[in-house]
Coordinates of C-alpha atoms and ligand atoms in Angstrom, one line a residue:
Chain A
X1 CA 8.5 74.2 35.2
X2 CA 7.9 76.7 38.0
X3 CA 5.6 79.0 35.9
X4 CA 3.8 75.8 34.9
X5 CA 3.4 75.3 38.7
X6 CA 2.3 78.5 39.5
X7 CA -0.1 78.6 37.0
X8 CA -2.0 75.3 38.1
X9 CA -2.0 76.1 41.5
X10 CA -3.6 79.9 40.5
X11 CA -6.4 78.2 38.4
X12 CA -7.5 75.5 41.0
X13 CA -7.5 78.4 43.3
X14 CA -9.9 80.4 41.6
X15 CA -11.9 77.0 41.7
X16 CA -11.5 77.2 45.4
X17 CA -9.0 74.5 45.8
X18 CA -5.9 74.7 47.3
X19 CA -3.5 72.2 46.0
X20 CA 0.0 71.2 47.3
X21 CA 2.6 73.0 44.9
X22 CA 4.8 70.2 46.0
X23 CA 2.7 67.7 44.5
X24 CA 2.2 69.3 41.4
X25 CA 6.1 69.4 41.0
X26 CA 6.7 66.2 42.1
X27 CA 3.7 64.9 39.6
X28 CA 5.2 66.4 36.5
X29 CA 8.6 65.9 37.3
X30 CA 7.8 62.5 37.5
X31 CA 6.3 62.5 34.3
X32 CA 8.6 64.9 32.5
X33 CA 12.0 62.9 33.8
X34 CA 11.3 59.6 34.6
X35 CA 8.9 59.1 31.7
X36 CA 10.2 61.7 28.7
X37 CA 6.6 63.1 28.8
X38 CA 6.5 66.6 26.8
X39 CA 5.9 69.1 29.2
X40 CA 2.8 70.1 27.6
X41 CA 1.3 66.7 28.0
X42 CA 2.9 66.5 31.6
X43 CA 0.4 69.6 32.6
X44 CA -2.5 68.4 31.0
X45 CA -1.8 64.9 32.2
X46 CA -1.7 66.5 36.1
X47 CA -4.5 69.0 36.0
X48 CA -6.7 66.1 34.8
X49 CA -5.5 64.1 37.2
X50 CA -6.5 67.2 40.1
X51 CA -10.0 67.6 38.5
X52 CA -10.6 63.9 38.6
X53 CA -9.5 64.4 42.4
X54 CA -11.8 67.0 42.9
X55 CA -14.9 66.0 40.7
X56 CA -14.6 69.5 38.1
X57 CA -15.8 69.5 34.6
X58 CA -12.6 69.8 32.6
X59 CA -14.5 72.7 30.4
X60 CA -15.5 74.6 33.6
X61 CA -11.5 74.6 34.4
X62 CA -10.2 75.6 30.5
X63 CA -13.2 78.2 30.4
X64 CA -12.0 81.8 30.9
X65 CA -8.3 80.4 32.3
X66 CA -5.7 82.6 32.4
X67 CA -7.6 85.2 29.4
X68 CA -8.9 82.3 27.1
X69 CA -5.4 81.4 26.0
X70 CA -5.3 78.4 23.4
X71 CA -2.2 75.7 23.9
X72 CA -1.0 75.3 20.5
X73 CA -2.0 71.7 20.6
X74 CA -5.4 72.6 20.8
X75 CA -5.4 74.4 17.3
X76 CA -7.4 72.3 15.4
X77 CA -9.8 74.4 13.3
X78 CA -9.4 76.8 10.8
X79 CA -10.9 80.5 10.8
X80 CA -11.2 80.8 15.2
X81 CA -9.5 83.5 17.0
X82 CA -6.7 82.4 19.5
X83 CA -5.0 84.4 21.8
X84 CA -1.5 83.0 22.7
X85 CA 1.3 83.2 24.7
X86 CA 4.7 82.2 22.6
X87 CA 8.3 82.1 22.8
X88 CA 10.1 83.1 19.4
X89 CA 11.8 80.3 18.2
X90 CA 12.7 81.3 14.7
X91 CA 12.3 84.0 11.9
X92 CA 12.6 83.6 8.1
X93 CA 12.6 85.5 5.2
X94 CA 9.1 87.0 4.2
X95 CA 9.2 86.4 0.4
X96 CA 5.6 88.7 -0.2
X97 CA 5.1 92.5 0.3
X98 CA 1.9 92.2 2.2
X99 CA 3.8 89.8 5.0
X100 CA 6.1 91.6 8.0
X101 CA 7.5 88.6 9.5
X102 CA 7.6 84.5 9.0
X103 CA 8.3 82.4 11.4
X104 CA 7.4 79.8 14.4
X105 CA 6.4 80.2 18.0
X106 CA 5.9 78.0 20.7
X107 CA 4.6 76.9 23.9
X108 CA 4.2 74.4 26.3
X109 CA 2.5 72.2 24.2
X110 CA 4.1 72.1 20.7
X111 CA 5.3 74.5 18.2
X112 CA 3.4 76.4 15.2
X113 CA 3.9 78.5 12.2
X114 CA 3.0 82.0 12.3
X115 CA 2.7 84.8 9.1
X116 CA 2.5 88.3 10.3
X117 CA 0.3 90.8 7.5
X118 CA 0.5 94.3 7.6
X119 CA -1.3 95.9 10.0
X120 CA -0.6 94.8 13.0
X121 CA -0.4 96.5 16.6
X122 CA 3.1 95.8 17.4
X123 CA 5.7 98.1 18.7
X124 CA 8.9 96.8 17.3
X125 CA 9.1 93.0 15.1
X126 CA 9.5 90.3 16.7
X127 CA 12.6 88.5 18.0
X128 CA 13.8 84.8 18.4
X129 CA 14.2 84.1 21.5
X130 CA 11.7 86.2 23.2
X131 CA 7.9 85.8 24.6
X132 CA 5.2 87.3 23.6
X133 CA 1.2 87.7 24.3
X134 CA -0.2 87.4 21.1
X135 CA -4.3 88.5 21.0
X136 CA -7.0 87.8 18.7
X137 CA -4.9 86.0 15.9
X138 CA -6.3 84.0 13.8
X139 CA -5.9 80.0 12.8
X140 CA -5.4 79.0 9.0
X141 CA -4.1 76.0 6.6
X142 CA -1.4 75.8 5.0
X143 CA 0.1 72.8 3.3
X144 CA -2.2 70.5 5.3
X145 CA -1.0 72.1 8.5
X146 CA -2.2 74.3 10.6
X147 CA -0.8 78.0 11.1
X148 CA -2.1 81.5 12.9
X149 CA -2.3 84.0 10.9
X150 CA -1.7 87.9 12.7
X151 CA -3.7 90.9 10.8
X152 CA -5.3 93.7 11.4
X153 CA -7.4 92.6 14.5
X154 CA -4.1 91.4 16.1
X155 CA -2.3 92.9 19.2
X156 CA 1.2 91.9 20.3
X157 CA 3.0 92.7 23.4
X158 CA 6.1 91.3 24.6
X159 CA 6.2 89.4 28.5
X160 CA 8.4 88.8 30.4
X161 CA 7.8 85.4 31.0
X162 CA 10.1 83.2 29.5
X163 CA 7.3 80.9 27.8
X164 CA 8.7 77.2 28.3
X165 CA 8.7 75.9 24.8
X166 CA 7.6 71.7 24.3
X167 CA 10.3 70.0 22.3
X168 CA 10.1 67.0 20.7
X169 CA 13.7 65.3 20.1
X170 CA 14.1 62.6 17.7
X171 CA 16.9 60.4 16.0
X172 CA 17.0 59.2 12.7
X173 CA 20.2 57.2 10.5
X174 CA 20.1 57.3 7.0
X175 CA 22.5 58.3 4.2
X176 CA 22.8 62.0 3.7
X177 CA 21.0 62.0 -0.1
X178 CA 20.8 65.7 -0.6
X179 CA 22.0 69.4 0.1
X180 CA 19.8 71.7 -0.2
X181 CA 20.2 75.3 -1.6
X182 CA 20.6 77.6 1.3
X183 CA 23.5 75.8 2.6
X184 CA 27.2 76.1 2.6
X185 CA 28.1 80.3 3.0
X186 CA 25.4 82.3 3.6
X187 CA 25.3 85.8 5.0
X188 CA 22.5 87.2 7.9
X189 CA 21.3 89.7 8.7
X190 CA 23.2 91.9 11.6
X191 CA 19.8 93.3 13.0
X192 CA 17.7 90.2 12.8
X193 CA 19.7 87.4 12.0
X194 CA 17.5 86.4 9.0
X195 CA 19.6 84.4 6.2
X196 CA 20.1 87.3 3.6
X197 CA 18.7 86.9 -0.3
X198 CA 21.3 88.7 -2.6
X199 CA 22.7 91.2 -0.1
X200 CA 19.2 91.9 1.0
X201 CA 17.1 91.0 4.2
X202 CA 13.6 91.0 3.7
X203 CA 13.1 93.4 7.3
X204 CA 16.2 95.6 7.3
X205 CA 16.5 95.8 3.2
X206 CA 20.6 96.4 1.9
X207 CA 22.4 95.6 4.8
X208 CA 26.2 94.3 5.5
X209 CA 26.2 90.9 6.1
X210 CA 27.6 88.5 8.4
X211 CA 29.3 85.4 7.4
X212 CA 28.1 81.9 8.7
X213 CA 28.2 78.4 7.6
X214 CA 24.7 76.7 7.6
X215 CA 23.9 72.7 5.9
X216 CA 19.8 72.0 5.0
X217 CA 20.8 68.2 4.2
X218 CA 17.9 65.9 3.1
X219 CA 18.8 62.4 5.3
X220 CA 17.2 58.7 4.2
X221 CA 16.8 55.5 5.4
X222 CA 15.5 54.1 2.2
X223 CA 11.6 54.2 3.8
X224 CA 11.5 58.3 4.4
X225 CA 13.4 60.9 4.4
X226 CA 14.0 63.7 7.2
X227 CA 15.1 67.3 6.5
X228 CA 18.1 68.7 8.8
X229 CA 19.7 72.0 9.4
X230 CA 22.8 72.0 10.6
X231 CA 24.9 74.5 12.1
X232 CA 28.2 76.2 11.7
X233 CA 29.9 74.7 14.8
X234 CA 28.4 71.1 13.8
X235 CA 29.1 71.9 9.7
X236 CA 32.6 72.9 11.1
X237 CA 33.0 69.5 12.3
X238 CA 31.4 67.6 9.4
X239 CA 33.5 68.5 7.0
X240 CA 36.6 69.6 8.1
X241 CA 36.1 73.4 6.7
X242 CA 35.8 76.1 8.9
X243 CA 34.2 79.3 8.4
X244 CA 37.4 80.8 7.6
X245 CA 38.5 78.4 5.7
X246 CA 35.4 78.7 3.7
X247 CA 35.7 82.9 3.2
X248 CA 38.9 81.8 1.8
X249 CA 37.9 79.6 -0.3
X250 CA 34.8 81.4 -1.4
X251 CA 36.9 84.8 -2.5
X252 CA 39.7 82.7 -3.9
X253 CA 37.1 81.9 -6.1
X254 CA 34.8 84.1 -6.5
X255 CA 32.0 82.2 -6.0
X256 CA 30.3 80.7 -3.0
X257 CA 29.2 77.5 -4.6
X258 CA 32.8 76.2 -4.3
X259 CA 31.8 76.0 -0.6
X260 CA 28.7 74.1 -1.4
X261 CA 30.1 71.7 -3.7
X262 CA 32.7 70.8 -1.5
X263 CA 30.5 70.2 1.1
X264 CA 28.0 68.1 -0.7
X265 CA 31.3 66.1 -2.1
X266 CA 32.2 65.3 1.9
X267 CA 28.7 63.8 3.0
X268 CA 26.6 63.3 0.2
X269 CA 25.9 59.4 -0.1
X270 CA 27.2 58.3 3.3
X271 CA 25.7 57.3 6.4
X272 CA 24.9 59.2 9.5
X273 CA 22.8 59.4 12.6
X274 CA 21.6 62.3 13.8
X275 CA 19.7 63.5 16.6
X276 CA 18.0 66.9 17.3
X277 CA 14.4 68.6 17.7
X278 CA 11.8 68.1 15.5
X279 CA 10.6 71.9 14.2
X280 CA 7.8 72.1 11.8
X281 CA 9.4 69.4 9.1
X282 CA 13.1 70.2 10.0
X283 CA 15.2 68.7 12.2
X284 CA 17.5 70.8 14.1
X285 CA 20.6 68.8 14.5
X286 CA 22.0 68.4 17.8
X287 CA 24.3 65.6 17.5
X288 CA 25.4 63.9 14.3
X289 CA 28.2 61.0 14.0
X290 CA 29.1 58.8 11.2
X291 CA 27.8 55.3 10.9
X292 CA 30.3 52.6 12.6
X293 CA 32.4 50.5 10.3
X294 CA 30.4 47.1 8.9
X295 CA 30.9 45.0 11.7
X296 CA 31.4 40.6 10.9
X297 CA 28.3 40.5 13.7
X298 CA 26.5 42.3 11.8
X299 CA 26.7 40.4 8.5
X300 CA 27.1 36.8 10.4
X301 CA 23.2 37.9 11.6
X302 CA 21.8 38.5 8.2
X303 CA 23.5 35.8 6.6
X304 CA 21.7 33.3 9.7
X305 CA 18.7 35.6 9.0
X306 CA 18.8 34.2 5.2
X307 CA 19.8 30.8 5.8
X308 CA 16.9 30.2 8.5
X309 CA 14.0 32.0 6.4
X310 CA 11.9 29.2 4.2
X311 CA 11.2 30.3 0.8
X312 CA 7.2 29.5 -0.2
X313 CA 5.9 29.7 -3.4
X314 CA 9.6 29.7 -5.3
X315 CA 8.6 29.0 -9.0
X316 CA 10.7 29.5 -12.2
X317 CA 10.1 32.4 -14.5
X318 CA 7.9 32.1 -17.3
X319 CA 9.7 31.6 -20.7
X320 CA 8.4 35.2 -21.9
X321 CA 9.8 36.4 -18.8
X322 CA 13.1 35.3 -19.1
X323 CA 13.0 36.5 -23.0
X324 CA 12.2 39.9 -21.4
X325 CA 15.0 39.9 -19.0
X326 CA 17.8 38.2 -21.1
X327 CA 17.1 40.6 -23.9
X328 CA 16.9 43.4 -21.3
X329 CA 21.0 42.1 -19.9
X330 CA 21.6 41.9 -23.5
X331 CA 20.5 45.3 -24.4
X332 CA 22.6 46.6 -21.2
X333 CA 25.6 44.6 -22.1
X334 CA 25.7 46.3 -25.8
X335 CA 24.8 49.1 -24.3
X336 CA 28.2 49.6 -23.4
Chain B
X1 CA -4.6 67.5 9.4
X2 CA -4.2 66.4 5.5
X3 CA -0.7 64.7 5.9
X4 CA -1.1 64.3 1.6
X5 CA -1.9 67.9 0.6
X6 CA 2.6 68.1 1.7
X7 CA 4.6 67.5 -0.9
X8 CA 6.6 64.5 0.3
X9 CA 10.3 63.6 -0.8
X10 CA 10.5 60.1 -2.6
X11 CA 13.3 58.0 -0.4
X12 CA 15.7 56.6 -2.3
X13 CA 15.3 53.1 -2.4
X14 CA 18.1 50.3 -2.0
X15 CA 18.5 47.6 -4.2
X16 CA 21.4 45.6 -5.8
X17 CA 22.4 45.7 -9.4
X18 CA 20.9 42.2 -10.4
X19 CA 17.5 42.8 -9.1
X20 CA 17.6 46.4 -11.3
X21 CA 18.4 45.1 -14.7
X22 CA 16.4 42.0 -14.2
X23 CA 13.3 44.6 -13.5
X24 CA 11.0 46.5 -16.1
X25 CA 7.6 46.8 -14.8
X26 CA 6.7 50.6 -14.4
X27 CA 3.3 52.0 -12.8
X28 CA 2.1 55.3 -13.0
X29 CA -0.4 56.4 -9.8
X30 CA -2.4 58.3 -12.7
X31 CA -2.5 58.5 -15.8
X32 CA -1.3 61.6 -17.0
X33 CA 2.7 62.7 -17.9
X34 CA 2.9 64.4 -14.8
X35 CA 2.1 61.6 -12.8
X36 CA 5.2 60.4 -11.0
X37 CA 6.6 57.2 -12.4
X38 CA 7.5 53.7 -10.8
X39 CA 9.8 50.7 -11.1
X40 CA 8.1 48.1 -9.4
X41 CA 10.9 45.5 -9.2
X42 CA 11.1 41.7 -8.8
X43 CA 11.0 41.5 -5.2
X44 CA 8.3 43.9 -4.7
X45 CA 10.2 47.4 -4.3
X46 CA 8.4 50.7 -6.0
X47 CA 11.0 52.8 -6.9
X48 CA 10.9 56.8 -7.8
X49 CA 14.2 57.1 -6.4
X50 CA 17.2 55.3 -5.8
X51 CA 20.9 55.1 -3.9
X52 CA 23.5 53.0 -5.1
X53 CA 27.0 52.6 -4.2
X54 CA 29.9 50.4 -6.3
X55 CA 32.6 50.9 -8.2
X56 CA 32.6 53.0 -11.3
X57 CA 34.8 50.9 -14.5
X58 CA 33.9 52.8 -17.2
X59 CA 32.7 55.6 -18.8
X60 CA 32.4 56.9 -21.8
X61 CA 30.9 60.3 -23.7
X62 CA 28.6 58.9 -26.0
X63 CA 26.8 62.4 -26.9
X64 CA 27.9 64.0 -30.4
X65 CA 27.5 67.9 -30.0
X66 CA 26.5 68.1 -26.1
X67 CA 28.3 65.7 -24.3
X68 CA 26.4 62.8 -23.2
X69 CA 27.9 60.3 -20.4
X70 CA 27.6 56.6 -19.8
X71 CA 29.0 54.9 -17.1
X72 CA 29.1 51.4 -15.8
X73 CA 29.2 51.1 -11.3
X74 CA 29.7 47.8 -10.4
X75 CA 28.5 46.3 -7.6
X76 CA 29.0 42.2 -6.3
X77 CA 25.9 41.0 -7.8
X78 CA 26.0 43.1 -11.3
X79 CA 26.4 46.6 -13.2
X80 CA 24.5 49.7 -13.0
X81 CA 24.5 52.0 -16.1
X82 CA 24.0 55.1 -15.3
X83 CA 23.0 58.2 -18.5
X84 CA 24.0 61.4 -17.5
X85 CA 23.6 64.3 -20.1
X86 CA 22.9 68.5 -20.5
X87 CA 19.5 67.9 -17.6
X88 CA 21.8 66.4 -15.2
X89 CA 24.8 68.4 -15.2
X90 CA 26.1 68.0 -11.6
X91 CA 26.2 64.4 -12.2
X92 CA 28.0 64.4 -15.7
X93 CA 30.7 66.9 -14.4
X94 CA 31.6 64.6 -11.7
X95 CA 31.6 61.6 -14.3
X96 CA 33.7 64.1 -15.9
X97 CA 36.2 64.4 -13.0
X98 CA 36.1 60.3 -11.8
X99 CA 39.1 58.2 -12.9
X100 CA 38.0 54.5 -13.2
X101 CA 38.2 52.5 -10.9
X102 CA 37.2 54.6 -8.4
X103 CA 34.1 53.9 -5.9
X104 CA 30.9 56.1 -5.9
X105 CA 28.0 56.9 -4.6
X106 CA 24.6 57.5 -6.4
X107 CA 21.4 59.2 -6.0
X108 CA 19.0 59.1 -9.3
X109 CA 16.0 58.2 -10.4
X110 CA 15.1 54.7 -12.6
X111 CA 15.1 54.7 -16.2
X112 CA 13.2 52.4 -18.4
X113 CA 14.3 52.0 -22.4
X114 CA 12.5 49.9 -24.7
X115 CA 13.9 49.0 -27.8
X116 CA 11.9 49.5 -31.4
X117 CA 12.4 45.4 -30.7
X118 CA 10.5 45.5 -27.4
X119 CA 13.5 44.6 -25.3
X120 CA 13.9 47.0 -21.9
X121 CA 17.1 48.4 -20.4
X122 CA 16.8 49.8 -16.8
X123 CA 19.5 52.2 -16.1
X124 CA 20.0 55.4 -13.5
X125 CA 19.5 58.7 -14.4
X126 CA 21.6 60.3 -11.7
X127 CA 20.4 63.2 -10.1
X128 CA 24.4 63.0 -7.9
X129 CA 27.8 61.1 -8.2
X130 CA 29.8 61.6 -5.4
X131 CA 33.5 60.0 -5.0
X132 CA 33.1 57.7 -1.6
X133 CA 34.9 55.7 0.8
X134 CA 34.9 51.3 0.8
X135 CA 33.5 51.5 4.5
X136 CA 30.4 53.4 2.7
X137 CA 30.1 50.3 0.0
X138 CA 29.8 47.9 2.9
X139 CA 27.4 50.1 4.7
X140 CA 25.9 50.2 1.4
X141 CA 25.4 46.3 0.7
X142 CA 24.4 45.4 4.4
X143 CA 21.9 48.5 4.2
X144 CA 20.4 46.9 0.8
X145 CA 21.0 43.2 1.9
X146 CA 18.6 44.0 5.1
X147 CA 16.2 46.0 3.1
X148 CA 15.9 43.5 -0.1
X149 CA 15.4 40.7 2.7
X150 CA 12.6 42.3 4.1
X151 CA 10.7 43.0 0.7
X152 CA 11.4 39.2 0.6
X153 CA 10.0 38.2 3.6
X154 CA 7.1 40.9 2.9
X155 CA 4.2 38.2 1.9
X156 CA 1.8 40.7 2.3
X157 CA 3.0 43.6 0.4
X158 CA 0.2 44.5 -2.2
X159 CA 3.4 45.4 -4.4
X160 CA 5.5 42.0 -3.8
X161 CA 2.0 40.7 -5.1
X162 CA 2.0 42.4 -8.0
X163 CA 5.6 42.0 -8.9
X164 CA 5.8 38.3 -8.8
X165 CA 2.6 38.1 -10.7
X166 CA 4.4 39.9 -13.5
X167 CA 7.7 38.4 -12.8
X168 CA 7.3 35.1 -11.3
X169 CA 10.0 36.0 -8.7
X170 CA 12.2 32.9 -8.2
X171 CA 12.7 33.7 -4.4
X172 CA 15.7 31.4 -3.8
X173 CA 17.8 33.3 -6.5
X174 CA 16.8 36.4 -4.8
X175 CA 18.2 35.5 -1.6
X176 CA 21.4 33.7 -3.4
X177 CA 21.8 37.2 -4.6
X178 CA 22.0 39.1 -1.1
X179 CA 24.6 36.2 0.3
X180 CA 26.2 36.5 -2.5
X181 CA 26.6 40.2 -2.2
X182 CA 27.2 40.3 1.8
X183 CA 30.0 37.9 1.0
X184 CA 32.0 40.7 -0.6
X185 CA 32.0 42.8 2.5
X186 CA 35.4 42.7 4.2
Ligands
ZN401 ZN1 17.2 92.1 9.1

C-alpha cells in the first residue's frame, strides 16, 4: 500500500500536480477494506478518479510511467514486449531442455504464468518469494491463456521492492472427487524447493531430497469442479497422518503410494469447504473444514420447497417408453 | 481469452438410483469415437460423470480368467450396479477389500448396455470406491435431492426439453422420488 502511494503521488507529480498522500491512502483504503476491492483495481480505480479531478487524458498519465511498465491485467495481446515488475510467487518443474525455469509472477493487478528459455540475462534463477524487474519479455498463449514468455531479448534484475502481489480469495464446497498424482509424499528440492521427479530437480539435477506432505485434490459441487493444493500442515490435519507418520509408513512399505492411497481413502467422496487464493487454475487452500452434519432444517426446507412447487405439463410415459424402461429394470434385475 | 481451448474437468453429477436405471438416452457432442459421451437423463441432467453414495449389498466376480466385479449400491429410491474390471483397477481392488453391507462412495462415469433384444441397462463404470461414513449418505441425498429439484424446476433447460421429449418425464413421480429419498435421512 505505501509503495502504491508513493508511486501515484510521483506520477501526478511529474504531471505537475501535487496530490494529498493522505487522500490517496484514505481512497484505497477505503476501497481495499471497506469494499474487498483488489488492490490493483483499488489504484486504477483512484488514479482515474485524480485525472477526472484534474481533467488528464488517461493515456497521457500511463504513457512513459514509471519505464513503460505493463500491470499484468493489461496483457491482452499476444507477440508485444512488456517490461514488468513481479514478485515470485511459485516455481515448477521445467519438463523441456530449452526451458530454465516455470513458474508464476505477480503484481498489483493479478498474477501470470511465466516460461524462462535459454538465454537469458540473469545473474542467478529466480526465487519465490522475491521481486524482480523483468525487461523486454514477451506475451504468448497458452491453453487459451495468456503468458510472457523471457528469451533472448530478456533482462532480469532483482529489486528490492517487495512488489505487492493482487490476490483473489475464493470459497468453494463440494465433495473431494479426486487426488491427483503429485500428492501424498513427495520430496523437494533443498536449493529451490521445486517438487523432485525421481530423485531429480529439473534446476539442481541429483540432489537429496526433503520430505513433505502435499494433496492436489480435484473438489465438486456437481456444476464444476475446482483444483486445490493443499499443504503439509493443512494435509496434516485432514487426515490424521503426519509427516512422520507418513516416512514410516512409506519405508515400512516400501512404497510411497501407501501414503497416497490412504489419503485418498480419508477424503475421497466427502464433503468440504474450502477457502484459499485463486492461482492460475489452482486454489491454494487456506482453510478447509468438513461439511456440518444434515441438519432436520435443512431437509424440512426442501421437503416445503417440493410440496409448494406446481408440477405443469406432468403426462404419463408413452407405452414404448415404459417397454424401454421396464425391460431396462428387468435387464438390471437379472443382471445380478 | 479462449476459456474452451482448456481442457475442462466434467463434474460429477448427482442423481438418485431411480432416475439412472429409468434413463438411456445418450448424446454425443460430435460424431466421432473420441467425442465424449452423454447420459441425458429423465429430468434433464447430461451426465459424463457421476457421484453416488449408498450402501454396497452385493458383489460378485463375474470375470472368468481376469477378474471382473459387479456390485449392487443401494440407495432409498433404487440400486446402482456398478462393472469394475482390468481398466479400472483401483475401483475393483476396493470392491475387492468391501464387506457387504458396508456404505460407499462413488465417482464413475455412465454406462449404457443394449441387449441383442434392444433392451438398455445403465450402470457405473467406477473410476473410485471409497468406504464412507452415514453423515456423508445424508449429505449425499440432500446434495442430490436439491440438485434433482432444480433440473425439475429448470423449464427452460434446452436439455430438460430434450429429455422429456424422449421420455415423457412424469414430473410428479420425479418429485415423489426426492421426498421419498429425503425421508430416509436421519
Ligand atoms: Zn533445485
Amino acid at each position: 500500500m505505501p509503495n502504491t502511494v508513493q508511486e501515484i503521488v510521483n506520477r501526478f507529480s511529474q504531471l505537475g500536480i501535487e496530490l494529498s498522500e493522505k487522500e490517496i491512502e484514505e481512497r484505497l483504503q477505503k476501497l481495499t477494506s471497506e469494499f474487498k476491492v483488489p488492490i490493483g483495481e483499488a489504484k486504477r480505480s483512484v488514479v482515474n478518479y485524480f485525472l477526472k479531478e484534474h481533467d488528464i487524458d488517461r493515456s497521457q498519465y500511463y504513457a512513459g510511467s514509471t519505464n513503460d511498465i505493463t500491470a499484468i491485467q493489461d496483457i491482452n495481446q499476444e507477440g508485444r514486449w512488456v517490461t514488468l515488475k513481479v514478485k515470485v510467487i511459485q516455481l515448477w518443474e521445467a519438463n523441456h531442455e530449452s526451458i530454465v525455469q516455470v513458474g508464476l509472477v505477480g503484481d498489483e493487478t493479478g498474477i501470470i504464468k511465466f516460461t524462462m528459455f535459454q538465454g537469458v540475462t540473469i545473474p542467478e534463477p529466480l526465487e519465490e518469494g522475491k521481486s524482480y524487474l523483468i525487461k523486454t519479455a514477451v506475451t504468448g498463449v497458452w491453453q487459451g491463456k495468456y503468458q510472457i514468455n523471457m528469451n533472448k531479448a530478456t533482462s532480469i534484475t532483482e529489486i528490492e521492492e517487495d512488489v505487492e502481489v493482487g490476490r483473489q480469495t475464493a470459497e468453494f464446497t463440494g465433495v473431494i472427487v479426486d487426488v491427483q498424482t503429485g500428492s501424498g509424499l513427495i520430496k523437494r528440492c533443498p536449493e529451490c524447493n521445486r517438487a523432485l521427479s525421481k530423485g531429480v530437480c529439473t534446476e539442481h539435477g541429483k540432489v537429496e531430497g526433503v520430505y513433505d506432505l502435499r494433496i492436489k485434490a480435484v473438489i465438486d459441487d456437481g456444476k464444476t469442479t475446482q483444483e486445490a493444493i493443499i499443504n503439509k500442515e493443512l494435509s496434516e490435519k485432514l487426515t490424521n497422518i503426519t509427516l512422520v507418520e507418513a516416512k514410516d509408513m512409506a519405508t515400512e512399505a516400501l512404497d510411497h503410494n501407501i501414503v497416497t492411497d490412504r489419503i485418498k481413502s480419508k477424503i475421497i467422496g466427502r464433503y468440504y469447504t474450502i477457502v484459499g487464493t485463486k492461482i492460475d487454475r489452482y486454489l491454494i487452500v487456506s482453510e478447509i473444514k468438513a461439511l456440518p452434519k444434515i441438519t432436520k432444517e435443512a431437509v424440512d426446507e426442501l421437503l416445503s420447497q417440493l410440496h409448494t412447487t406446481q408440477t405443469e405439463g406432468s403426462t404419463t410415459h408413452s407405452t414404448l417408453d415404459c417397454v424401454a424402461i421396464e425391460q431396462s429394470k428387468n435387464t438390471n434385475e437379472e443382471a445380478l | 481469452m479462449e476459456e474452451n481451448l482448456q481442457y475442462v474437468r466434467e463434474p460429477a453429477k448427482r442423481i438418485f438410483a431411480q432416475e439412472l436405471q429409468e434413463s438411456n438416452l445418450t448424446y454425443k457432442e460430435e460424431d466421432d469415437q473420441y467425442s465424449k459421451q452423454y447420459l441425458i437423463t429423465q429430468t434433464g441432467a447430461r451426465i459424463n460423470r457421476l457421484y453416488i453414495t449408498g450402501t454396497l449389498i452385493e458383489k460378485e466376480n463375474i470375470g472368468n480368467e481376469t477378474e471382473y466385479w459387479r456390485a449392487r449400491i443401494t440407495d432409498p429410491t433404487g440400486a446402482f450396479f456398478i462393472y469394475a474390471g482390468q481398466y479400472q483397477q483401483e475401483a475393483a481392488d476396493a470392491i475387492v477389500r468391501i464387506e457387504p453391507p458396508g456404505f460407499v462412495a462413488v465417482i464413475g462415469k455412465p454406462n449404457i448396455y443394449t441387449t441383442p433384444e434392444g433392451a438398455t441397462m445403465t450402470s457405473v463404470r467406477p473410476e473410485t470406491i471409497q468406504v464412507i461414513e452415514e453423515d456423508t449418505i445424508d449429505q449425499w441425498i440432500v446434495d442430490t435431492a436439491h440438485q434433482t429439484l432444480q433440473r425439475l424446476n429448470d423449464k427452460d433447460n434446452p436439455v430438460a426439453k430434450q429429455a422429456s421429449a424422449h421420455y415423457q418425464t412424469d414430473l410428479t413421480r420425479y418429485k415423489e422420488m426426492i421426498i421419498t429419498a429425503l425421508s430416509a435421512v436421519r
